[in-house]
Short mmCIF file of C-alpha atoms in Angstrom, two decimals:
data_model
loop_
_atom_site.label_atom_id
_atom_site.label_comp_id
_atom_site.label_asym_id
_atom_site.label_seq_id
_atom_site.Cartn_x
_atom_site.Cartn_y
_atom_site.Cartn_z
CA UNK A 2 -0.05 0.00 0.01
CA UNK A 3 1.31 3.43 -0.95
CA UNK A 4 2.33 5.50 2.09
CA UNK A 5 2.17 9.27 1.68
CA UNK A 6 4.74 11.35 3.62
CA UNK A 7 3.23 14.39 5.10
CA UNK A 8 4.71 17.56 3.63
CA UNK A 9 6.02 19.98 6.30
CA UNK A 10 4.95 23.56 5.70
CA UNK A 11 7.85 25.85 4.65
CA UNK A 12 8.82 28.28 7.25
CA UNK A 13 7.80 31.77 6.65
CA UNK A 14 10.25 34.29 5.06
CA UNK A 15 10.12 36.41 8.33
CA UNK A 16 10.59 33.38 10.62
CA UNK A 17 13.54 32.35 8.62
CA UNK A 18 15.00 35.80 8.79
CA UNK A 19 14.52 36.26 12.52
CA UNK A 20 16.08 32.76 13.20
CA UNK A 21 18.94 33.60 11.09
CA UNK A 22 19.41 37.00 12.86
CA UNK A 23 18.80 36.03 16.46
CA UNK A 24 20.10 32.45 16.51
CA UNK A 25 22.75 32.35 13.73
CA UNK A 26 25.10 29.48 13.19
CA UNK A 27 27.71 31.39 11.10
CA UNK A 28 28.85 34.03 13.40
CA UNK A 29 30.12 34.47 17.07
CA UNK A 30 27.14 34.78 19.17
CA UNK A 31 29.28 35.64 22.24
CA UNK A 32 30.30 38.85 20.45
CA UNK A 33 26.61 39.60 19.81
CA UNK A 34 26.26 38.88 23.60
CA UNK A 35 29.01 41.34 24.32
CA UNK A 36 27.03 43.89 22.38
CA UNK A 37 23.96 43.00 24.43
CA UNK A 38 25.86 43.48 27.66
CA UNK A 39 27.13 46.90 26.31
CA UNK A 40 23.73 48.18 25.46
CA UNK A 41 22.33 46.88 28.80
CA UNK A 42 25.13 48.95 30.60
CA UNK A 43 24.41 52.08 28.59
CA UNK A 44 20.56 51.81 29.07
CA UNK A 45 20.90 51.17 32.79
CA UNK A 46 23.32 54.24 33.01
CA UNK A 47 20.91 56.51 31.40
CA UNK A 48 18.16 55.16 33.60
CA UNK A 49 20.08 56.13 36.60
CA UNK A 50 20.47 52.55 37.86
CA UNK A 51 24.15 51.94 37.14
CA UNK A 52 26.92 54.42 37.82
CA UNK A 53 29.58 52.98 35.51
CA UNK A 54 27.32 51.95 32.65
CA UNK A 55 29.04 54.64 30.41
CA UNK A 56 31.79 52.00 29.69
CA UNK A 57 29.26 50.40 27.39
CA UNK A 58 30.24 52.88 24.74
CA UNK A 59 33.84 51.89 25.21
CA UNK A 60 32.82 48.27 24.59
CA UNK A 61 31.05 49.14 21.38
CA UNK A 62 33.96 51.07 20.10
CA UNK A 63 36.41 48.19 20.44
CA UNK A 64 33.96 45.79 18.80
CA UNK A 65 33.40 48.28 15.97
CA UNK A 66 37.02 48.52 15.44
CA UNK A 67 37.28 44.63 15.28
CA UNK A 68 34.50 44.34 12.75
CA UNK A 69 35.68 47.19 10.57
CA UNK A 70 39.20 45.69 10.59
CA UNK A 71 37.77 42.76 9.10
CA UNK A 72 35.51 44.46 6.65
CA UNK A 73 38.05 46.97 5.32
CA UNK A 74 41.64 45.84 6.18
CA UNK A 75 41.23 41.99 5.91
CA UNK A 76 39.25 42.02 2.54
CA UNK A 77 41.38 41.38 -0.49
CA UNK A 78 40.72 43.26 -2.74
CA UNK A 79 39.01 45.99 -0.89
CA UNK A 80 35.69 46.98 -2.37
CA UNK A 81 35.16 50.56 -1.47
CA UNK A 82 31.67 51.16 -3.01
CA UNK A 83 30.43 47.95 -1.26
CA UNK A 84 31.99 48.98 1.95
CA UNK A 85 30.33 52.46 1.86
CA UNK A 86 26.97 51.12 0.80
CA UNK A 87 26.92 48.45 3.48
CA UNK A 88 27.69 51.13 6.16
CA UNK A 89 24.95 53.48 4.82
CA UNK A 90 22.28 50.85 4.69
CA UNK A 91 23.20 49.60 8.12
CA UNK A 92 23.02 52.95 9.83
CA UNK A 93 21.06 55.57 7.91
CA UNK A 94 17.52 54.16 7.64
CA UNK A 95 16.98 53.65 11.41
CA UNK A 96 18.73 56.99 12.35
CA UNK A 97 16.68 58.94 9.87
CA UNK A 98 13.42 57.28 10.91
CA UNK A 99 14.19 58.04 14.73
CA UNK A 100 15.19 61.72 14.12
CA UNK A 101 12.23 62.21 11.91
CA UNK A 102 9.78 60.63 14.27
CA UNK A 103 11.03 62.37 17.25
CA UNK A 104 11.31 65.82 15.61
CA UNK A 105 7.71 65.52 14.33
CA UNK A 106 6.51 64.45 17.75
CA UNK A 107 8.07 67.06 19.93
CA UNK A 108 9.44 70.11 18.19
CA UNK A 109 6.06 71.69 17.80
CA UNK A 110 5.30 71.85 21.49
CA UNK A 111 8.61 72.37 23.28
CA UNK A 112 9.95 75.72 24.38
CA UNK A 113 11.29 77.95 21.59
CA UNK A 114 14.90 77.83 23.01
CA UNK A 115 14.80 74.09 23.41
CA UNK A 116 13.30 73.68 19.92
CA UNK A 117 16.33 75.70 18.46
CA UNK A 118 18.99 73.48 20.24
CA UNK A 119 17.13 70.20 19.70
CA UNK A 120 16.56 70.86 15.93
CA UNK A 121 20.18 71.90 15.51
CA UNK A 122 21.42 68.78 17.33
CA UNK A 123 19.27 66.66 15.04
CA UNK A 124 20.76 68.36 12.00
CA UNK A 125 24.27 67.72 13.14
CA UNK A 126 23.41 64.07 13.95
CA UNK A 127 22.14 63.50 10.41
CA UNK A 128 25.48 64.62 9.01
CA UNK A 129 27.43 62.71 11.72
CA UNK A 130 28.85 65.67 13.53
CA UNK A 131 26.87 65.46 16.67
CA UNK A 132 29.91 64.96 18.82
CA UNK A 133 31.27 68.27 17.43
CA UNK A 134 27.97 70.05 18.32
CA UNK A 135 27.87 68.31 21.77
CA UNK A 136 31.37 69.35 22.73
CA UNK A 137 30.46 73.04 22.32
CA UNK A 138 27.13 72.76 23.98
CA UNK A 139 26.64 70.40 26.87
CA UNK A 140 28.59 68.06 29.06
CA UNK A 141 27.42 64.51 28.71
CA UNK A 142 27.19 63.97 32.43
CA UNK A 143 25.58 67.32 33.19
CA UNK A 144 21.91 67.68 34.29
CA UNK A 145 20.99 69.68 31.08
CA UNK A 146 21.74 66.60 29.07
CA UNK A 147 18.25 65.36 29.69
CA UNK A 148 16.76 68.20 27.51
CA UNK A 149 18.37 66.91 24.38
CA UNK A 150 16.85 63.74 22.71
CA UNK A 151 19.65 63.41 20.10
CA UNK A 152 22.66 64.04 22.39
CA UNK A 153 23.36 60.21 22.44
CA UNK A 154 24.11 60.39 18.63
CA UNK A 155 27.61 61.72 19.43
CA UNK A 156 28.80 58.11 19.62
CA UNK A 157 27.29 57.36 16.19
CA UNK A 158 29.00 60.28 14.78
CA UNK A 159 32.41 59.04 16.22
CA UNK A 160 31.73 55.68 14.63
CA UNK A 161 31.06 57.13 11.21
CA UNK A 162 34.14 59.29 11.49
CA UNK A 163 36.14 56.15 12.17
CA UNK A 164 34.65 54.53 9.23
CA UNK A 165 35.94 57.42 7.08
CA UNK A 166 39.39 57.03 8.68
CA UNK A 167 39.43 53.24 8.16
CA UNK A 168 38.14 53.71 4.52
CA UNK A 169 41.09 55.90 3.75
CA UNK A 170 43.39 53.45 5.36
CA UNK A 171 41.99 50.57 3.40
CA UNK A 172 42.61 52.53 0.24
CA UNK A 173 46.17 53.52 1.14
CA UNK A 174 47.55 50.51 3.05
CA UNK A 175 48.01 48.39 -0.08
CA UNK A 176 50.66 50.95 -0.99
CA UNK A 177 52.73 49.96 2.03
CA UNK A 178 53.92 46.68 3.65
CA UNK A 179 53.87 48.18 7.07
CA UNK A 180 50.25 47.80 7.92
CA UNK A 181 50.92 46.75 11.53
CA UNK A 182 53.25 49.63 11.98
CA UNK A 183 50.68 52.13 10.73
CA UNK A 184 47.98 50.86 12.99
CA UNK A 185 50.45 50.79 16.00
CA UNK A 186 51.35 54.44 15.38
CA UNK A 187 47.57 55.42 15.22
CA UNK A 188 47.05 53.62 18.53
CA UNK A 189 49.97 55.16 20.15
CA UNK A 190 49.39 58.72 18.95
CA UNK A 191 45.73 58.56 20.06
CA UNK A 192 46.51 57.04 23.51
CA UNK A 193 49.03 59.84 24.06
CA UNK A 194 46.57 62.43 23.03
CA UNK A 195 43.99 60.89 25.36
CA UNK A 196 46.44 60.76 28.20
CA UNK A 197 47.23 64.51 27.66
CA UNK A 198 43.43 65.40 27.69
CA UNK A 199 43.12 63.43 30.95
CA UNK A 200 46.09 65.25 32.37
CA UNK A 201 44.52 68.61 31.45
CA UNK A 202 41.06 67.55 32.84
CA UNK A 203 39.47 68.33 29.50
CA UNK A 204 36.05 66.65 30.07
CA UNK A 205 34.90 67.55 26.53
CA UNK A 206 37.47 65.08 25.14
CA UNK A 207 34.77 62.50 25.91
CA UNK A 208 33.40 63.46 22.59
CA UNK A 209 36.53 63.58 20.57
CA UNK A 210 37.40 61.06 17.89
CA UNK A 211 41.16 61.56 18.50
CA UNK A 212 40.71 60.54 22.13
CA UNK A 213 38.83 57.40 20.97
CA UNK A 214 40.98 56.25 17.99
CA UNK A 215 43.13 54.14 20.34
CA UNK A 216 40.05 52.15 21.34
CA UNK A 217 38.96 51.66 17.63
CA UNK A 218 42.58 50.74 16.76
CA UNK A 219 42.76 48.18 19.52
CA UNK A 220 39.81 46.29 18.01
CA UNK A 221 41.28 46.52 14.59
CA UNK A 222 44.75 45.21 15.73
CA UNK A 223 43.16 42.06 17.04
CA UNK A 224 43.29 40.75 13.51
CA UNK A 225 47.01 41.21 13.38
CA UNK A 226 47.85 39.87 16.84
CA UNK A 227 48.72 36.19 17.27
CA UNK A 228 45.86 34.00 18.43
CA UNK A 229 45.88 33.15 22.09
CA UNK A 230 46.78 29.49 22.57
CA UNK A 231 45.52 28.47 25.90
CA UNK A 232 44.25 25.23 27.33
CA UNK A 233 40.38 24.91 27.47
CA UNK A 234 40.48 25.50 31.29
CA UNK A 235 42.83 28.33 31.22
CA UNK A 236 40.89 30.01 28.30
CA UNK A 237 37.72 29.81 30.37
CA UNK A 238 39.39 31.22 33.42
CA UNK A 239 40.89 34.19 31.42
CA UNK A 240 37.51 34.79 29.71
CA UNK A 241 35.83 34.84 33.03
CA UNK A 242 38.30 37.31 34.46
CA UNK A 243 37.81 39.61 31.47
CA UNK A 244 34.10 39.46 31.86
CA UNK A 245 34.42 40.19 35.49
CA UNK A 246 36.50 43.34 34.73
CA UNK A 247 33.81 44.53 32.30
CA UNK A 248 30.94 43.88 34.73
CA UNK A 249 32.86 45.28 37.76
CA UNK A 250 33.71 48.47 35.78
CA UNK A 251 30.02 48.81 34.89
CA UNK A 252 28.99 48.42 38.56
CA UNK A 253 31.67 50.48 40.26
CA UNK A 254 33.37 53.07 37.91
CA UNK A 255 32.65 56.57 39.05
CA UNK A 256 32.05 59.27 36.35
CA UNK A 257 35.63 60.49 36.70
CA UNK A 258 36.80 57.26 35.08
CA UNK A 259 35.11 58.09 31.81
CA UNK A 260 37.27 58.85 28.82
CA UNK A 261 39.64 60.46 28.89
CA UNK A 262 40.95 58.33 31.75
CA UNK A 263 43.58 55.66 31.97
CA UNK A 264 40.94 53.55 33.77
CA UNK A 265 39.17 52.90 30.50
CA UNK A 266 42.10 50.77 29.43
CA UNK A 267 41.04 47.87 31.65
CA UNK A 268 37.52 47.15 30.12
CA UNK A 269 38.81 47.80 26.58
CA UNK A 270 41.52 45.25 27.05
CA UNK A 271 39.03 42.86 28.57
CA UNK A 272 36.83 43.19 25.44
CA UNK A 273 39.78 42.52 23.36
CA UNK A 274 40.77 39.41 25.29
CA UNK A 275 37.07 38.03 24.96
CA UNK A 276 37.11 38.55 21.34
CA UNK A 277 40.48 36.72 21.03
CA UNK A 278 39.06 33.71 22.82
CA UNK A 279 36.30 32.10 20.74
CA UNK A 280 34.40 28.90 21.52
CA UNK A 281 34.69 28.99 25.22
CA UNK A 282 32.20 27.58 27.68
CA UNK A 283 32.10 30.73 29.65
CA UNK A 284 31.06 32.65 26.43
CA UNK A 285 28.21 30.17 25.80
CA UNK A 286 26.99 30.36 29.43
CA UNK A 287 27.37 34.09 30.09
CA UNK A 288 27.26 36.02 26.74
CA UNK A 289 25.35 33.95 24.27
CA UNK A 290 22.07 34.30 26.18
CA UNK A 291 22.45 38.05 25.71
CA UNK A 292 22.99 37.78 21.92
CA UNK A 293 19.29 38.52 20.86
CA UNK A 294 19.62 41.81 22.70
CA UNK A 295 22.96 42.43 21.01
CA UNK A 296 21.36 41.92 17.52
CA UNK A 297 18.98 44.77 18.21
CA UNK A 298 21.41 46.83 20.12
CA UNK A 299 21.86 49.62 17.40
CA UNK A 300 17.96 50.13 17.46
CA UNK A 301 17.80 50.04 21.22
CA UNK A 302 20.61 52.59 21.38
CA UNK A 303 18.84 54.89 18.96
CA UNK A 304 15.49 54.92 20.70
CA UNK A 305 16.23 54.45 24.36
CA UNK A 306 17.50 57.99 25.11
CA UNK A 307 14.82 59.91 23.23
CA UNK A 308 12.32 57.77 25.04
CA UNK A 309 13.69 58.86 28.36
CA UNK A 310 14.00 62.47 27.32
CA UNK A 311 10.32 62.65 25.98
CA UNK A 312 9.00 60.98 29.01
CA UNK A 313 10.75 63.61 31.28
CA UNK A 314 9.23 66.44 29.08
CA UNK A 315 5.67 64.95 29.17
CA UNK A 316 5.47 64.13 32.79
CA UNK A 317 7.14 67.30 34.09
CA UNK A 318 9.33 65.45 36.53
CA UNK A 319 12.40 63.38 36.42
CA UNK A 320 11.36 59.92 35.41
CA UNK A 321 12.63 57.10 37.81
CA UNK A 322 11.63 53.89 39.43
CA UNK A 323 8.60 52.05 37.98
CA UNK A 324 7.86 54.75 35.56
CA UNK A 325 11.40 54.45 34.11
CA UNK A 326 10.86 50.73 33.99
CA UNK A 327 7.66 51.30 31.97
CA UNK A 328 9.35 53.70 29.57
CA UNK A 329 12.22 51.26 28.98
CA UNK A 330 9.71 48.45 28.33
CA UNK A 331 7.93 50.56 25.77
CA UNK A 332 11.40 51.63 24.20
CA UNK A 333 12.23 47.80 23.89
CA UNK A 334 9.07 47.22 21.76
CA UNK A 335 9.71 50.21 19.60
CA UNK A 336 13.35 49.11 19.16
CA UNK A 337 12.29 45.64 18.04
CA UNK A 338 9.79 47.13 15.64
CA UNK A 339 12.60 49.52 14.40
CA UNK A 340 14.98 46.58 13.85
CA UNK A 341 12.55 44.26 12.02
CA UNK A 342 10.80 46.79 9.84
CA UNK A 343 13.51 49.49 9.29
CA UNK A 344 17.02 48.25 10.07
CA UNK A 345 16.66 44.78 8.78
CA UNK A 346 14.50 45.75 5.83
CA UNK A 347 17.27 48.16 4.73
CA UNK A 348 19.99 45.51 4.90
CA UNK A 349 17.83 42.93 3.15
CA UNK A 350 17.06 45.47 0.25
CA UNK A 351 20.96 46.02 -0.03
CA UNK A 352 21.54 42.27 -0.33
CA UNK A 353 19.10 41.45 -2.97
CA UNK A 354 19.04 44.33 -5.47
CA UNK A 355 21.31 44.96 -8.41
CA UNK A 356 24.48 47.01 -7.81
CA UNK A 357 22.96 50.00 -9.72
CA UNK A 358 19.80 49.88 -7.64
CA UNK A 359 21.97 49.50 -4.39
CA UNK A 360 23.97 52.64 -5.24
CA UNK A 361 20.87 54.61 -6.21
CA UNK A 362 19.27 53.64 -2.84
CA UNK A 363 22.37 54.70 -0.90
CA UNK A 364 22.37 58.02 -2.70
CA UNK A 365 18.71 58.41 -1.82
CA UNK A 366 19.39 57.71 1.91
CA UNK A 367 22.14 60.30 2.02
CA UNK A 368 19.97 62.78 0.21
CA UNK A 369 17.13 62.15 2.71
CA UNK A 370 19.46 62.75 5.58
CA UNK A 371 20.81 65.98 4.05
CA UNK A 372 17.29 67.20 3.33
CA UNK A 373 15.99 66.55 6.83
CA UNK A 374 19.15 68.10 8.29
CA UNK A 375 18.49 71.27 6.17
CA UNK A 376 14.86 71.49 7.42
CA UNK A 377 15.99 71.04 11.05
CA UNK A 378 18.69 73.63 10.58
CA UNK A 379 16.12 76.05 9.17
CA UNK A 380 13.79 75.33 12.11
CA UNK A 381 16.55 76.05 14.53
CA UNK A 382 17.48 79.27 12.85
CA UNK A 383 13.88 80.44 12.76
CA UNK A 384 13.36 79.62 16.45
CA UNK A 385 16.37 81.67 17.43
CA UNK A 386 15.45 84.61 15.33
CA UNK A 387 11.98 84.81 16.72
#
């Protein structure tokens, strides 16, 4: 008798995409978990629940240097247009969506002086110069920071500025055989510049790309360092110690240890050590469970600070406790939607279309950012004049 084998329904496209994104088999989920730990530290710091959570940014910077080292310096031959388009599709859609939504939602009812500053900060953020705007307007750890929903974009501007630097390096390094020497020189010069800023007590150096280049370079140099050859037990012990340094820094670092400070060396080196130790049990136990949060960390970073700022404006008091928990829960929902429908959609489009369509789309994204930046700059100008 003929037996019919039941046909299993094919998984939906979205289910496949989400499984591949949140539970991938072809990338290191412990580094995604490290991103998840970093964004958790930043969010808890901004919520007022963790005094040293600002080191989450330092973690992101080292990780960014690591991945950009692979994308730019380890690719042979380097594909400059592909590199640029990938970065634009990765970053611009979600940033443009967030700034447009927050601007449309709050600029029409805030005070005129606030409107002028917020709009100008948004304009600078869209052209990735937010760190320059912030360094001349507000200290990151000062009370008035809560008035600016786009202040957190300073770190995104730093990242894009690093992309520009590493892009030039990728174009020029084939002309020299001293790649390791060039990166070491950048690392040393930036570390010396950062040490000088710390010695002078320059708190605004927190926003400066030159004070952060050593962190990016540290991540990039991982590709050029010899792989750590440790026994399984020793690798897990070193991994656990590095993780303890990061968590301890997040729990106990006071604000005076923020960059520029020699104390940022320790969590940054700990991140580098973790990246250099793949396939450990400690990573699987401690960081892999955080990897889904790491996957959406960019969207969480984009939306969490505007959510806190808007809540403080609307409620007329400093949000804390259960109210803050509710705000962050709402932010997580918005961030997940932003990842699925904006960030992920942009990357999928970049992957499946022709090269010509990809390049046109990248141009349109840049044009959209410039157009909105011009509108916000005009709103800022009109608000100051009147």
